[in-house]
Amino acid sequence: MITFSRLERYEGNEVLFELVLMSAISSLVGEPLHIHAEGLRGTGKTTIMRAIQDVLPPITRIKGCIYNCDPHAPHCPRHRDLSTEEVAALGTEEIRMPFLEISHSARVGTVAGSIDLSSLTDVTKPEAQLLPGLIPQAHRGIIFIDEINRLADTSPEITDILLDVMGNKPGHLQIEEAGLPTVDLPVSVSVWAASNPDEDPGALEEIRRQLSDRFDMVCYMGRPDNVDAIAKMLRENSHSYKIDKKVDDKSAAREEAAQEQNEKYRADIIRWAGVYAKAELPDFLRNYIARLYIKYNLESIRAIEAMQQGALLYSVLRNRDQAMLADVTHIIPQVLRHRVGSDVLLKLTNDSDLRGTREGVLNSRSRKRSDDRDKKIDENYFSSNARSMKGMGRNELVQTEKKLNPDAE
């Protein structure tokens, strides 16, 4: 598999690259961000999501804890009742942030937990114990589900487990086995999914709308339309390129550069997570999101919570000192496209003047030009005039911008 840093970026997939990085940042802070990529088969959704493993940062856990207990906040049955001194005596270790997959053939016991047969059949000391499943083992990391629409259609029991895990942040998991005490666990895990809504059994929101709403953001994966980008993808996937890579000095140097870039991504995620942990959405932006919720009669509180979380994460990803209006408007399509009808989304995005979006709802603009303009706008928002703007609608904000920036386009 091609490493994360060498995957080809183009207009149709750049939103997904943003989302996986945003979710990795948020997961490191202990706040899951659930994302879902939809699109035609063969467009690289799964490839991008799996490739993130190359750049995931380490986490520190109690040594040997299969539940990935944070030494400062142990949560598993083995460690949650220990004193600080007892936890310290066990020691700690660093592991790569977990990334585990749930397959379509998975059973409930595999996903949640089941009896540990190795302990039960131990000839020296047979003992009935629980073996945590994939979700509790992915605590503080990521669970990936390919073709989640198929899983939701064929495995209602696993879908119900996901609803509990994704219902709150952190989520909740209950492991039950006959003859053993029920185990309740808080689980902090980001759920990632991919699907092709144009094939059976259809789009996730049509199969299990409740599960669809649990995803904070959804993006549609577009086809590449740049000849150079497609040619580069063909070259890197050709059999001759893969063979040459083993023996050619130039290819070896390119591979080394890719690994260095992966390390940079990893360091950036750690740095961004530190910024995000201290970030706070300005009151006037929080008020603006609340007004959108009321004005467009949005059903789900999760939608506006995702707007807040997404705006902060996107501002961090763009290395901004403060979240701006542009950060809110940028993530609106990803937050709402699976929650509202296309007519409502079109009205909302036109009302919000969604600058910089790549979803095709409005005419896209160059990101540099949009960022420069939005920076000027938001500098004025954070000036002494900001207080008087609090509570304004989008049109009022735009009019105020024109007064403060008469030369703005």
Short mmCIF file of C-alpha atoms in Angstrom, two decimals, residues 184-354:
data_model
loop_
_atom_site.label_atom_id
_atom_site.label_comp_id
_atom_site.label_asym_id
_atom_site.label_seq_id
_atom_site.Cartn_x
_atom_site.Cartn_y
_atom_site.Cartn_z
CA ASP A 184 -19.94 -1.48 31.53
CA LEU A 185 -17.22 0.54 29.87
CA PRO A 186 -16.82 4.12 28.73
CA VAL A 187 -15.32 3.97 25.24
CA SER A 188 -13.63 6.86 23.49
CA VAL A 189 -13.26 5.72 19.89
CA SER A 190 -13.68 7.51 16.56
CA VAL A 191 -15.74 5.49 14.10
CA TRP A 192 -14.74 5.84 10.46
CA ALA A 193 -16.78 4.35 7.64
CA ALA A 194 -16.88 4.14 3.87
CA SER A 195 -19.74 3.21 1.58
CA ASN A 196 -21.04 3.34 -1.96
CA PRO A 197 -24.62 4.67 -1.74
CA ASP A 198 -25.32 3.84 -5.39
CA GLU A 199 -25.15 0.09 -4.80
CA ASP A 200 -27.32 -2.28 -2.79
CA PRO A 201 -28.56 -1.93 -0.15
CA GLY A 202 -28.43 1.87 -0.70
CA ALA A 203 -27.37 4.93 1.25
CA LEU A 204 -26.86 4.57 5.00
CA GLU A 205 -29.37 7.32 5.84
CA GLU A 206 -32.04 5.28 4.04
CA ILE A 207 -31.15 2.02 5.82
CA ARG A 208 -30.56 3.20 9.38
CA ARG A 209 -31.08 6.93 9.71
CA GLN A 210 -30.31 6.82 13.42
CA LEU A 211 -26.84 5.44 12.71
CA SER A 212 -26.29 7.92 9.89
CA ASP A 213 -26.98 10.81 12.28
CA ARG A 214 -24.29 9.50 14.64
CA PHE A 215 -21.63 10.46 12.09
CA ASP A 216 -20.44 13.98 12.77
CA MET A 217 -19.39 14.56 9.18
CA VAL A 218 -19.93 12.93 5.80
CA CYS A 219 -18.06 13.74 2.62
CA TYR A 220 -18.66 12.62 -0.93
CA MET A 221 -15.59 11.24 -2.66
CA GLY A 222 -15.29 12.63 -6.18
CA ARG A 223 -13.46 11.19 -9.17
CA PRO A 224 -10.08 12.65 -10.15
CA ASP A 225 -10.40 14.96 -13.15
CA ASN A 226 -6.78 16.04 -13.53
CA VAL A 227 -4.76 14.19 -16.16
CA ASP A 228 -1.43 14.67 -14.37
CA ALA A 229 -2.85 13.38 -11.08
CA ILE A 230 -4.29 10.28 -12.76
CA ALA A 231 -1.04 9.62 -14.64
CA LYS A 232 0.91 9.83 -11.38
CA MET A 233 -1.49 7.39 -9.72
CA LEU A 234 -1.01 4.96 -12.61
CA ARG A 235 2.76 5.26 -12.41
CA GLU A 236 2.93 4.58 -8.68
CA ASN A 237 0.64 1.57 -9.04
CA SER A 238 2.40 0.07 -12.05
CA HIS A 239 4.23 -3.26 -11.68
CA SER A 240 7.45 -1.78 -13.06
CA TYR A 241 7.40 1.06 -10.52
CA LYS A 242 6.93 -1.39 -7.66
CA ILE A 243 9.83 -3.54 -8.89
CA ASP A 244 12.14 -0.59 -9.51
CA LYS A 245 11.37 0.75 -6.05
CA LYS A 246 13.31 -2.17 -4.53
CA VAL A 247 16.54 -1.59 -6.46
CA ASP A 248 16.58 1.91 -7.88
CA ASP A 249 18.46 4.56 -5.86
CA LYS A 250 16.13 7.31 -7.00
CA SER A 251 13.10 5.30 -5.92
CA ALA A 252 14.74 4.51 -2.58
CA ALA A 253 15.38 8.20 -2.01
CA ARG A 254 11.77 8.96 -2.86
CA GLU A 255 10.60 6.34 -0.39
CA GLU A 256 12.83 7.81 2.31
CA ALA A 257 11.42 11.26 1.62
CA ALA A 258 7.90 9.85 1.95
CA GLN A 259 8.74 8.36 5.34
CA GLU A 260 10.15 11.70 6.48
CA GLN A 261 6.93 13.37 5.36
CA ASN A 262 4.93 10.78 7.31
CA GLU A 263 6.95 11.63 10.41
CA LYS A 264 6.18 15.30 9.83
CA TYR A 265 2.47 14.52 9.62
CA ARG A 266 2.73 12.60 12.90
CA ALA A 267 4.51 15.51 14.60
CA ASP A 268 1.92 17.94 13.20
CA ILE A 269 -0.96 15.86 14.55
CA ILE A 270 0.61 15.95 18.02
CA ARG A 271 1.19 19.71 17.75
CA TRP A 272 -2.33 20.37 16.40
CA ALA A 273 -3.81 18.27 19.19
CA GLY A 274 -2.07 20.46 21.76
CA VAL A 275 -3.58 23.57 20.17
CA TYR A 276 -7.04 22.01 19.84
CA ALA A 277 -7.07 20.98 23.50
CA LYS A 278 -6.91 24.67 24.45
CA ALA A 279 -9.06 26.08 21.65
CA GLU A 280 -12.45 27.64 22.27
CA LEU A 281 -15.09 28.81 19.80
CA PRO A 282 -15.82 32.56 20.11
CA ASP A 283 -19.24 33.37 21.51
CA PHE A 284 -20.44 35.13 18.36
CA LEU A 285 -19.71 32.02 16.26
CA ARG A 286 -21.45 29.78 18.76
CA ASN A 287 -24.40 32.17 18.62
CA TYR A 288 -24.34 32.05 14.82
CA ILE A 289 -24.48 28.23 14.84
CA ALA A 290 -27.40 28.36 17.28
CA ARG A 291 -29.24 30.73 14.94
CA LEU A 292 -28.76 28.31 12.03
CA TYR A 293 -30.20 25.52 14.16
CA ILE A 294 -33.34 27.51 14.91
CA LYS A 295 -33.76 29.19 11.52
CA TYR A 296 -33.56 25.95 9.51
CA ASN A 297 -35.32 23.78 12.09
CA LEU A 298 -32.45 21.28 12.24
CA GLU A 299 -33.54 18.11 14.00
CA SER A 300 -30.30 16.92 15.53
CA ILE A 301 -28.37 18.67 18.28
CA ARG A 302 -25.47 16.46 17.14
CA ALA A 303 -25.36 18.52 13.94
CA ILE A 304 -24.55 21.80 15.66
CA GLU A 305 -22.19 20.07 18.10
CA ALA A 306 -20.36 18.73 15.04
CA MET A 307 -20.27 22.25 13.55
CA GLN A 308 -18.58 23.55 16.66
CA GLN A 309 -16.10 20.68 16.88
CA GLY A 310 -15.42 20.72 13.15
CA ALA A 311 -14.89 24.48 12.97
CA LEU A 312 -12.33 24.35 15.77
CA LEU A 313 -10.52 21.39 14.23
CA TYR A 314 -10.47 22.93 10.77
CA SER A 315 -9.09 26.20 12.14
CA VAL A 316 -6.34 24.24 13.90
CA LEU A 317 -5.61 22.30 10.72
CA ARG A 318 -5.26 25.60 8.86
CA ASN A 319 -2.90 26.88 11.60
CA ARG A 320 -5.19 29.74 12.59
CA ASP A 321 -4.84 31.40 15.97
CA GLN A 322 -8.61 31.67 16.32
CA ALA A 323 -11.61 29.97 14.72
CA MET A 324 -13.29 32.16 12.11
CA LEU A 325 -16.61 32.35 10.32
CA ALA A 326 -14.94 30.76 7.30
CA ASP A 327 -14.17 27.66 9.37
CA VAL A 328 -17.82 27.24 10.29
CA THR A 329 -19.08 27.72 6.74
CA HIS A 330 -16.43 25.39 5.32
CA ILE A 331 -17.64 22.36 7.26
CA ILE A 332 -21.41 22.93 6.94
CA PRO A 333 -21.84 20.63 3.88
CA GLN A 334 -19.99 17.78 5.59
CA VAL A 335 -22.05 18.21 8.75
CA LEU A 336 -25.48 18.49 7.09
CA ARG A 337 -25.47 16.65 3.77
CA HIS A 338 -26.67 13.42 5.45
CA ARG A 339 -29.04 15.17 7.83
CA VAL A 340 -31.13 17.50 5.66
CA GLY A 341 -32.60 17.43 2.18
CA SER A 342 -30.73 18.90 -0.75
CA ASP A 343 -33.17 21.82 -0.99
CA VAL A 344 -32.60 22.80 2.65
CA LEU A 345 -28.84 22.41 2.29
CA LEU A 346 -28.85 24.60 -0.81
CA LYS A 347 -30.85 27.32 0.95
CA LEU A 348 -28.63 27.14 4.01
CA THR A 349 -25.37 27.26 2.08
CA ASN A 350 -26.58 30.12 -0.11
CA ASP A 351 -27.62 31.96 3.02
CA SER A 352 -24.24 31.21 4.59
CA ASP A 353 -22.22 32.14 1.49
CA LEU A 354 -20.20 28.99 1.87
#
